């Protein structure tokens, strides 16, 4: 078994978004140095990193410098060329590696791997031709959601098909620009949850408290912890995440997104082999955050079981909220913690920051969430 990678070793992070930034902040606190590779010189992580390499991910020269500057490498998003990661892997430890990355990059591959291992999934089929699309819709039944097999995030590349006319339109589109689609049953959900699991190289596994997620326009809006579900479902969800990270023998952090159906069945939606937006609460509400857990696992340090200090919620701040953002009033809310990522370019659906609220009971948290939502101009959804 290899030795720990101790501070002040250098942690290399591919991608300099907010996930990279928050990872660096934790690594820095622990005495590590950091190097970030991102095409954008002003990416959030560049504000903190000891070194930022600005170049497209295809640059071999930068890959070389990045490998030289890192004692251990990780990544903060999935849409990187797995070939680059495989190249780096030959030079320095890359954790989690290129194998889980290429699985998580491709919805088909991810579903097939999960199905082969016996994990519960939404009814689905693959379609690359018009005939396959019609057949998938016939087999699954309306409504379905068609997702592009690659490069989807925050609901990008997804279309719900509720009737023949929608399928005809999608079939025409498929005829004009051929691509691989995953067709899924559009489930009626009780709620969505996620579990962040972390595993050490030695095989120790810890899971964070089950988080309940509300999406709006397919983007995460709110995470509530603990999830407001039965103890049985909560235990099953945590167990499922543990089984999945063990089954892939993944070292590092894995987020497992799950659907809870109206019949209280748990279905695995998707995997992210990195810290996840739904785990941000752990920065303010746990004794170890998902980012510290990542640093510990990639540097082969002991992994504690995360403890939740307080019921909490995390509310995302998107570009569309920025002009209404009243920091003075937000900061008056007891237990509110503001995180802004310092992004220069504001887009309506872009994640600009988040707010965590902590309160003694889930009921108090709900009340604080309503106050934050009102300040952001978001309505509380009924029910
Ligand atoms: P992304 O990569 O964009 O996060 P997801 O597959 O997680 O893609 O879909 C985003 C959100 O869309 C989900 O969190 C869920 O709210 C909704 N959604 C996606 N697929 C389904 C489905 N089969 N049934 C019901 N809701 C779905
Ligand atoms: Mg998702």
Short mmCIF file of C-alpha atoms and ligand atoms in Angstrom, two decimals:
data_model
loop_
_atom_site.label_atom_id
_atom_site.label_comp_id
_atom_site.label_asym_id
_atom_site.label_seq_id
_atom_site.Cartn_x
_atom_site.Cartn_y
_atom_site.Cartn_z
CA UNK A 1 0.00 0.00 0.00
CA UNK A 2 1.45 3.39 -0.99
CA UNK A 3 2.31 6.03 1.58
CA UNK A 4 0.25 9.14 2.33
CA UNK A 5 0.80 12.21 0.19
CA UNK A 6 1.47 14.83 2.83
CA UNK A 7 1.37 18.62 2.87
CA UNK A 8 2.95 20.65 1.30
CA UNK A 9 2.63 18.29 -1.69
CA UNK A 10 0.79 19.70 -4.68
CA UNK A 11 -2.75 18.72 -5.63
CA UNK A 12 -3.47 19.12 -9.34
CA UNK A 13 -7.06 19.80 -10.37
CA UNK A 14 -8.36 19.53 -13.91
CA UNK A 15 -11.04 22.20 -14.17
CA UNK A 16 -11.12 25.46 -12.24
CA UNK A 17 -14.83 25.95 -11.59
CA UNK A 18 -16.39 26.36 -8.17
CA UNK A 19 -15.86 22.67 -7.33
CA UNK A 20 -12.16 23.05 -8.00
CA UNK A 21 -12.10 26.29 -6.04
CA UNK A 22 -13.75 24.77 -2.98
CA UNK A 23 -11.47 21.71 -3.17
CA UNK A 24 -8.43 23.99 -3.24
CA UNK A 25 -9.69 26.01 -0.30
CA UNK A 26 -9.87 22.85 1.82
CA UNK A 27 -6.55 21.51 0.51
CA UNK A 28 -4.89 24.85 1.22
CA UNK A 29 -6.22 24.89 4.78
CA UNK A 30 -4.56 21.52 5.25
CA UNK A 31 -1.26 22.88 3.92
CA UNK A 32 -1.28 21.52 0.37
CA UNK A 33 -0.20 23.49 -2.67
CA UNK A 34 -2.36 23.43 -5.77
CA UNK A 35 -2.17 23.69 -9.52
CA UNK A 36 -5.25 24.18 -11.67
CA UNK A 37 -5.70 23.56 -15.37
CA UNK A 38 -8.51 25.46 -17.03
CA UNK A 39 -8.97 27.17 -20.41
CA UNK A 40 -10.32 30.28 -18.63
CA UNK A 41 -7.63 32.43 -16.95
CA UNK A 42 -10.30 33.95 -14.68
CA UNK A 43 -11.91 30.69 -13.56
CA UNK A 44 -13.03 30.67 -9.88
CA UNK A 45 -10.19 28.36 -8.76
CA UNK A 46 -7.58 30.74 -10.22
CA UNK A 47 -8.31 33.08 -7.30
CA UNK A 48 -6.87 30.54 -4.88
CA UNK A 49 -4.55 28.19 -6.74
CA UNK A 50 -0.78 28.51 -6.32
CA UNK A 51 -0.52 28.04 -10.06
CA UNK A 52 -3.10 28.24 -12.84
CA UNK A 53 -2.32 26.80 -16.26
CA UNK A 54 -4.48 28.44 -18.89
CA UNK A 55 -4.82 26.31 -22.01
CA UNK A 56 -7.33 24.11 -23.80
CA UNK A 57 -7.52 20.58 -22.42
CA UNK A 58 -6.10 19.28 -25.68
CA UNK A 59 -2.70 20.90 -25.05
CA UNK A 60 -0.06 18.19 -24.53
CA UNK A 61 2.49 20.78 -23.50
CA UNK A 62 0.21 21.96 -20.69
CA UNK A 63 -0.52 18.35 -19.72
CA UNK A 64 3.22 17.90 -19.35
CA UNK A 65 3.62 20.97 -17.13
CA UNK A 66 0.53 20.05 -15.16
CA UNK A 67 1.85 16.54 -14.48
CA UNK A 68 5.23 17.93 -13.48
CA UNK A 69 3.62 20.37 -11.02
CA UNK A 70 1.28 17.84 -9.37
CA UNK A 71 1.98 15.08 -6.86
CA UNK A 72 -1.56 13.78 -7.23
CA UNK A 73 -4.25 14.74 -9.75
CA UNK A 74 -8.04 14.86 -9.62
CA UNK A 75 -10.78 16.40 -11.77
CA UNK A 76 -13.81 18.51 -10.95
CA UNK A 77 -16.02 17.85 -13.97
CA UNK A 78 -16.70 14.98 -16.35
CA UNK A 79 -16.52 16.51 -19.78
CA UNK A 80 -12.79 16.13 -20.28
CA UNK A 81 -11.15 13.97 -22.91
CA UNK A 82 -10.57 10.66 -21.10
CA UNK A 83 -7.51 10.24 -23.37
CA UNK A 84 -5.82 13.24 -21.72
CA UNK A 85 -6.60 11.77 -18.31
CA UNK A 86 -5.22 8.38 -19.39
CA UNK A 87 -2.01 10.15 -20.59
CA UNK A 88 -1.65 11.91 -17.21
CA UNK A 89 -2.31 8.63 -15.43
CA UNK A 90 0.86 7.18 -16.88
CA UNK A 91 2.83 9.95 -15.20
CA UNK A 92 1.13 10.75 -11.89
CA UNK A 93 -1.65 9.20 -9.79
CA UNK A 94 -5.01 10.43 -11.15
CA UNK A 95 -7.85 9.76 -8.72
CA UNK A 96 -10.54 8.70 -9.52
CA UNK A 97 -9.04 7.40 -12.76
CA UNK A 98 -9.93 7.58 -16.44
CA UNK A 99 -12.03 4.42 -16.33
CA UNK A 100 -14.86 5.74 -14.13
CA UNK A 101 -14.56 9.04 -15.99
CA UNK A 102 -15.30 7.48 -19.36
CA UNK A 103 -18.24 5.60 -17.81
CA UNK A 104 -19.72 8.75 -16.26
CA UNK A 105 -19.21 10.68 -19.51
CA UNK A 106 -21.57 8.44 -21.39
CA UNK A 107 -25.15 7.85 -20.26
CA UNK A 108 -25.38 4.58 -22.19
CA UNK A 109 -22.18 3.23 -20.72
CA UNK A 110 -23.18 4.36 -17.24
CA UNK A 111 -26.58 2.69 -17.48
CA UNK A 112 -25.12 -0.52 -18.88
CA UNK A 113 -22.48 -0.72 -16.16
CA UNK A 114 -25.04 -0.10 -13.42
CA UNK A 115 -27.53 -2.57 -14.92
CA UNK A 116 -24.85 -5.26 -15.25
CA UNK A 117 -24.08 -4.85 -11.56
CA UNK A 118 -27.75 -5.23 -10.69
CA UNK A 119 -28.49 -1.67 -9.51
CA UNK A 120 -32.09 -0.41 -9.95
CA UNK A 121 -32.56 1.97 -12.91
CA UNK A 122 -35.34 3.87 -14.67
CA UNK A 123 -36.81 1.88 -17.59
CA UNK A 124 -34.78 2.96 -20.62
CA UNK A 125 -33.65 2.13 -24.13
CA UNK A 126 -31.06 3.40 -26.57
CA UNK A 127 -31.94 5.02 -29.87
CA UNK A 128 -29.66 6.17 -32.69
CA UNK A 129 -32.17 5.88 -35.51
CA UNK A 130 -35.75 6.96 -36.07
CA UNK A 131 -36.91 3.33 -35.99
CA UNK A 132 -35.19 2.75 -32.67
CA UNK A 133 -36.73 5.92 -31.25
CA UNK A 134 -40.27 4.81 -32.20
CA UNK A 135 -39.61 1.34 -30.83
CA UNK A 136 -38.25 2.74 -27.53
CA UNK A 137 -41.27 4.99 -27.07
CA UNK A 138 -43.61 2.07 -27.87
CA UNK A 139 -41.89 -0.20 -25.35
CA UNK A 140 -41.60 2.34 -22.53
CA UNK A 141 -44.82 4.30 -23.02
CA UNK A 142 -45.43 8.07 -22.69
CA UNK A 143 -44.17 10.24 -21.15
CA UNK A 144 -40.50 9.62 -21.86
CA UNK A 145 -37.47 11.85 -21.70
CA UNK A 146 -34.91 11.74 -24.50
CA UNK A 147 -31.38 12.56 -23.35
CA UNK A 148 -28.27 12.96 -25.47
CA UNK A 149 -25.87 10.17 -24.53
CA UNK A 150 -22.95 12.56 -24.04
CA UNK A 151 -22.23 16.11 -22.90
CA UNK A 152 -25.47 16.66 -20.94
CA UNK A 153 -25.59 18.60 -17.67
CA UNK A 154 -28.09 20.81 -15.86
CA UNK A 155 -30.80 19.41 -18.11
CA UNK A 156 -29.01 20.34 -21.33
CA UNK A 157 -29.75 17.91 -24.13
CA UNK A 158 -33.04 16.68 -22.60
CA UNK A 159 -36.50 16.68 -24.17
CA UNK A 160 -39.69 15.29 -22.66
CA UNK A 161 -41.90 13.49 -25.19
CA UNK A 162 -45.54 13.26 -24.11
CA UNK A 163 -47.31 12.42 -27.36
CA UNK A 164 -46.84 11.21 -30.95
CA UNK A 165 -46.29 14.74 -32.22
CA UNK A 166 -43.29 15.19 -29.87
CA UNK A 167 -41.81 11.89 -31.05
CA UNK A 168 -42.32 12.86 -34.71
CA UNK A 169 -40.45 16.12 -34.05
CA UNK A 170 -37.63 14.29 -32.25
CA UNK A 171 -37.47 11.71 -35.07
CA UNK A 172 -37.12 14.51 -37.64
CA UNK A 173 -34.37 16.06 -35.53
CA UNK A 174 -32.62 12.69 -35.27
CA UNK A 175 -32.85 12.33 -39.05
CA UNK A 176 -31.22 15.73 -39.57
CA UNK A 177 -28.49 15.42 -36.93
CA UNK A 178 -27.85 11.78 -36.11
CA UNK A 179 -26.80 11.13 -32.52
CA UNK A 180 -27.12 8.59 -29.79
CA UNK A 181 -30.04 9.08 -27.41
CA UNK A 182 -31.01 7.45 -24.17
CA UNK A 183 -34.80 7.23 -23.91
CA UNK A 184 -36.07 7.00 -20.34
CA UNK A 185 -39.46 6.62 -18.73
CA UNK A 186 -40.32 10.07 -17.36
CA UNK A 187 -41.11 9.02 -13.80
CA UNK A 188 -43.55 10.67 -11.47
CA UNK A 189 -41.37 11.27 -8.45
CA UNK A 190 -41.98 11.53 -4.75
CA UNK A 191 -38.65 13.31 -4.55
CA UNK A 192 -35.02 13.21 -5.64
CA UNK A 193 -32.16 12.45 -3.31
CA UNK A 194 -28.40 12.15 -3.61
CA UNK A 195 -25.71 10.59 -1.53
CA UNK A 196 -22.06 11.60 -1.61
CA UNK A 197 -19.88 8.57 -0.93
CA UNK A 198 -16.15 8.59 -0.43
CA UNK A 199 -13.78 5.65 -0.55
CA UNK A 200 -10.11 5.35 0.34
CA UNK A 201 -7.58 3.38 -1.63
CA UNK A 202 -7.65 0.81 1.20
CA UNK A 203 -11.38 0.38 0.67
CA UNK A 204 -12.82 2.26 3.65
CA UNK A 205 -16.14 3.85 2.66
CA UNK A 206 -18.03 6.71 4.28
CA UNK A 207 -21.26 8.34 3.15
CA UNK A 208 -22.57 11.83 3.77
CA UNK A 209 -26.13 12.32 5.06
CA UNK A 210 -28.79 11.70 2.39
CA UNK A 211 -29.68 14.99 0.70
CA UNK A 212 -33.09 15.82 -0.76
CA UNK A 213 -32.89 17.79 -3.99
CA UNK A 214 -35.38 20.03 -5.73
CA UNK A 215 -34.64 20.91 -9.34
CA UNK A 216 -36.14 23.86 -11.20
CA UNK A 217 -35.81 24.00 -14.97
CA UNK A 218 -33.66 20.86 -14.52
CA UNK A 219 -31.08 22.76 -12.45
CA UNK A 220 -30.56 22.04 -8.79
CA UNK A 221 -32.39 24.72 -6.85
CA UNK A 222 -32.53 23.44 -3.28
CA UNK A 223 -30.91 20.72 -1.19
CA UNK A 224 -32.44 19.86 2.19
CA UNK A 225 -30.57 17.79 4.76
CA UNK A 226 -31.65 15.52 6.31
CA UNK A 227 -33.87 14.38 3.43
CA UNK A 228 -37.53 14.39 4.43
CA UNK A 229 -38.08 10.71 3.70
CA UNK A 230 -38.68 7.65 5.83
CA UNK A 231 -35.82 6.22 7.85
CA UNK A 232 -36.05 3.02 5.77
CA UNK A 233 -35.60 4.81 2.44
CA UNK A 234 -32.84 6.93 3.90
CA UNK A 235 -30.95 3.85 5.01
CA UNK A 236 -31.50 2.14 1.66
CA UNK A 237 -30.26 5.19 -0.26
CA UNK A 238 -27.06 5.38 1.80
CA UNK A 239 -26.52 1.64 1.41
CA UNK A 240 -27.04 1.85 -2.35
CA UNK A 241 -24.40 4.58 -2.66
CA UNK A 242 -22.00 2.51 -0.59
CA UNK A 243 -22.60 -0.58 -2.75
CA UNK A 244 -22.05 1.43 -5.95
CA UNK A 245 -18.76 3.02 -4.90
CA UNK A 246 -17.56 -0.40 -3.69
CA UNK A 247 -18.70 -2.11 -6.85
CA UNK A 248 -16.62 0.27 -8.99
CA UNK A 249 -13.78 0.15 -6.41
CA UNK A 250 -13.58 3.89 -6.90
CA UNK A 251 -11.08 5.89 -4.83
CA UNK A 252 -12.30 9.44 -4.31
CA UNK A 253 -15.73 11.02 -4.11
CA UNK A 254 -18.80 9.73 -5.95
CA UNK A 255 -22.19 11.40 -6.01
CA UNK A 256 -25.10 9.06 -6.65
CA UNK A 257 -28.25 10.86 -7.80
CA UNK A 258 -31.41 8.88 -7.14
CA UNK A 259 -35.12 9.11 -7.84
CA UNK A 260 -37.66 8.09 -5.21
CA UNK A 261 -40.79 7.06 -7.11
CA UNK A 262 -44.34 7.48 -5.82
CA UNK A 263 -44.26 3.75 -4.98
CA UNK A 264 -41.21 4.51 -2.80
CA UNK A 265 -38.81 2.66 -5.07
CA UNK A 266 -35.26 3.98 -5.31
CA UNK A 267 -33.88 4.24 -8.85
CA UNK A 268 -30.33 5.35 -9.65
CA UNK A 269 -30.42 8.36 -11.97
CA UNK A 270 -26.78 9.18 -12.57
CA UNK A 271 -23.27 9.16 -11.14
CA UNK A 272 -20.72 11.94 -10.79
CA UNK A 273 -17.21 10.82 -9.77
CA UNK A 274 -16.37 14.15 -8.11
CA UNK A 275 -17.75 16.58 -5.52
CA UNK A 276 -21.30 17.59 -6.38
CA UNK A 277 -23.50 20.64 -6.02
CA UNK A 278 -25.85 18.67 -3.75
CA UNK A 279 -22.95 18.12 -1.32
CA UNK A 280 -22.11 21.79 -0.77
CA UNK A 281 -24.04 21.76 2.51
CA UNK A 282 -21.19 19.69 3.98
CA UNK A 283 -18.90 22.75 3.98
CA UNK A 284 -21.00 24.53 6.59
CA UNK A 285 -22.99 21.77 8.26
CA UNK A 286 -20.58 18.83 8.65
CA UNK A 287 -17.33 18.26 10.51
CA UNK A 288 -15.73 17.16 7.24
CA UNK A 289 -16.81 18.52 3.85
CA UNK A 290 -17.06 16.60 0.58
CA UNK A 291 -14.00 18.59 -0.56
CA UNK A 292 -11.90 17.66 2.45
CA UNK A 293 -13.07 14.06 2.00
CA UNK A 294 -11.81 14.19 -1.60
CA UNK A 295 -8.43 15.59 -0.53
CA UNK A 296 -8.09 12.98 2.21
CA UNK A 297 -8.97 10.10 -0.12
CA UNK A 298 -6.65 11.14 -2.97
CA UNK A 299 -3.81 11.85 -0.52
CA UNK A 300 -4.39 8.53 1.29
CA UNK A 301 -5.18 10.14 4.65
CA UNK A 302 -7.63 8.56 7.10
CA UNK A 303 -11.33 8.98 6.25
CA UNK A 304 -13.66 9.92 9.08
CA UNK A 305 -17.41 9.31 8.96
CA UNK A 306 -18.90 12.75 8.34
CA UNK A 307 -21.12 14.08 11.12
CA UNK A 308 -23.96 16.52 10.47
CA UNK A 309 -23.99 19.33 13.00
CA UNK A 310 -27.36 20.78 12.16
CA UNK A 311 -30.33 20.49 9.83
CA UNK A 312 -29.61 22.69 6.84
CA UNK A 313 -30.46 23.68 3.29
CA UNK A 314 -28.44 24.85 0.31
CA UNK A 315 -29.98 27.21 -2.22
CA UNK A 316 -28.23 27.89 -5.50
CA UNK A 317 -27.69 31.44 -6.72
CA UNK A 318 -27.94 31.51 -10.53
CA UNK A 319 -27.17 34.28 -12.96
CA UNK A 320 -30.85 35.24 -13.10
CA UNK A 321 -30.78 36.00 -9.35
CA UNK A 322 -27.76 38.26 -9.45
CA UNK A 323 -29.47 41.57 -10.14
CA UNK A 324 -31.81 40.99 -7.17
CA UNK A 325 -29.13 39.76 -4.83
CA UNK A 326 -29.44 41.81 -1.65
CA UNK A 327 -26.41 40.72 0.36
CA UNK A 328 -27.26 43.01 3.28
CA UNK A 329 -30.66 41.44 3.75
CA UNK A 330 -29.38 37.91 3.16
CA UNK A 331 -26.79 38.35 5.85
CA UNK A 332 -29.52 39.33 8.32
CA UNK A 333 -30.98 35.82 8.13
CA UNK A 334 -29.78 33.87 11.16
CA UNK A 335 -27.66 30.89 10.20
CA UNK A 336 -27.21 31.95 6.56
CA UNK A 337 -23.79 31.48 4.97
CA UNK A 338 -23.10 33.14 1.63
CA UNK A 339 -20.80 31.62 -0.99
CA UNK A 340 -20.12 33.54 -4.20
CA UNK A 341 -17.78 32.04 -6.77
CA UNK A 342 -16.48 35.28 -8.29
CA UNK A 343 -17.48 34.44 -11.87
CA UNK A 344 -17.23 37.38 -14.22
CA UNK A 345 -19.63 36.24 -16.90
CA UNK A 346 -23.25 36.17 -15.77
CA UNK A 347 -25.72 33.95 -17.61
CA UNK A 348 -29.30 33.28 -16.58
CA UNK A 349 -28.77 29.58 -15.80
CA UNK A 350 -25.13 29.79 -14.68
CA UNK A 351 -24.28 28.84 -11.09
CA UNK A 352 -22.83 31.96 -9.45
CA UNK A 353 -22.92 30.96 -5.81
CA UNK A 354 -25.01 29.39 -3.09
CA UNK A 355 -26.40 30.06 0.35
CA UNK A 356 -26.43 27.54 3.15
CA UNK A 357 -28.91 28.02 5.97
CA UNK A 358 -28.55 26.20 9.27
CA UNK A 359 -31.31 26.04 11.88
CA UNK A 360 -32.20 23.90 14.92
CA UNK A 361 -34.98 21.93 13.19
CA UNK A 362 -35.92 21.06 9.60
CA UNK A 363 -39.07 23.08 10.13
CA UNK A 364 -36.98 26.16 10.98
CA UNK A 365 -34.78 25.46 7.95
CA UNK A 366 -37.87 25.41 5.70
CA UNK A 367 -38.90 28.81 7.05
CA UNK A 368 -35.44 30.25 6.38
CA UNK A 369 -35.48 28.76 2.87
CA UNK A 370 -38.74 30.61 2.16
CA UNK A 371 -37.12 33.88 3.27
CA UNK A 372 -34.06 33.30 1.05
CA UNK A 373 -36.26 32.34 -1.90
CA UNK A 374 -38.33 35.47 -1.51
CA UNK A 375 -35.15 37.55 -1.53
CA UNK A 376 -33.99 35.81 -4.71
CA UNK A 377 -37.38 36.26 -6.37
CA UNK A 378 -38.08 32.50 -6.40
CA UNK A 379 -41.56 31.36 -5.46
CA UNK A 380 -41.98 28.52 -3.03
CA UNK A 381 -43.31 25.64 -5.14
CA UNK A 382 -46.64 24.31 -3.87
CA UNK A 383 -46.54 21.09 -1.87
P1 LIG B 1 -28.19 16.24 -15.81
O1 LIG B 1 -26.96 15.58 -16.33
O2 LIG B 1 -28.62 17.39 -16.62
O3 LIG B 1 -28.15 16.47 -14.33
P2 LIG B 1 -30.25 14.32 -15.18
O4 LIG B 1 -30.47 13.03 -15.88
O5 LIG B 1 -29.80 14.24 -13.77
O6 LIG B 1 -29.29 15.15 -16.10
O7 LIG B 1 -31.59 15.15 -15.27
C1 LIG B 1 -31.76 16.42 -14.64
C2 LIG B 1 -33.08 16.45 -13.86
O8 LIG B 1 -34.18 16.22 -14.77
C3 LIG B 1 -33.19 15.34 -12.85
O9 LIG B 1 -32.54 15.65 -11.64
C4 LIG B 1 -34.72 15.25 -12.71
O10 LIG B 1 -35.23 16.35 -11.96
C5 LIG B 1 -35.19 15.44 -14.14
N1 LIG B 1 -35.27 14.09 -14.78
C6 LIG B 1 -34.32 13.55 -15.56
N2 LIG B 1 -34.68 12.31 -15.97
C7 LIG B 1 -35.88 12.06 -15.44
C8 LIG B 1 -36.79 10.94 -15.48
N3 LIG B 1 -36.50 9.84 -16.19
N4 LIG B 1 -37.96 11.03 -14.81
C9 LIG B 1 -38.25 12.16 -14.08
N5 LIG B 1 -37.45 13.23 -14.00
C10 LIG B 1 -36.27 13.21 -14.66
MG1 LIG B 2 -28.22 15.14 -12.75
#
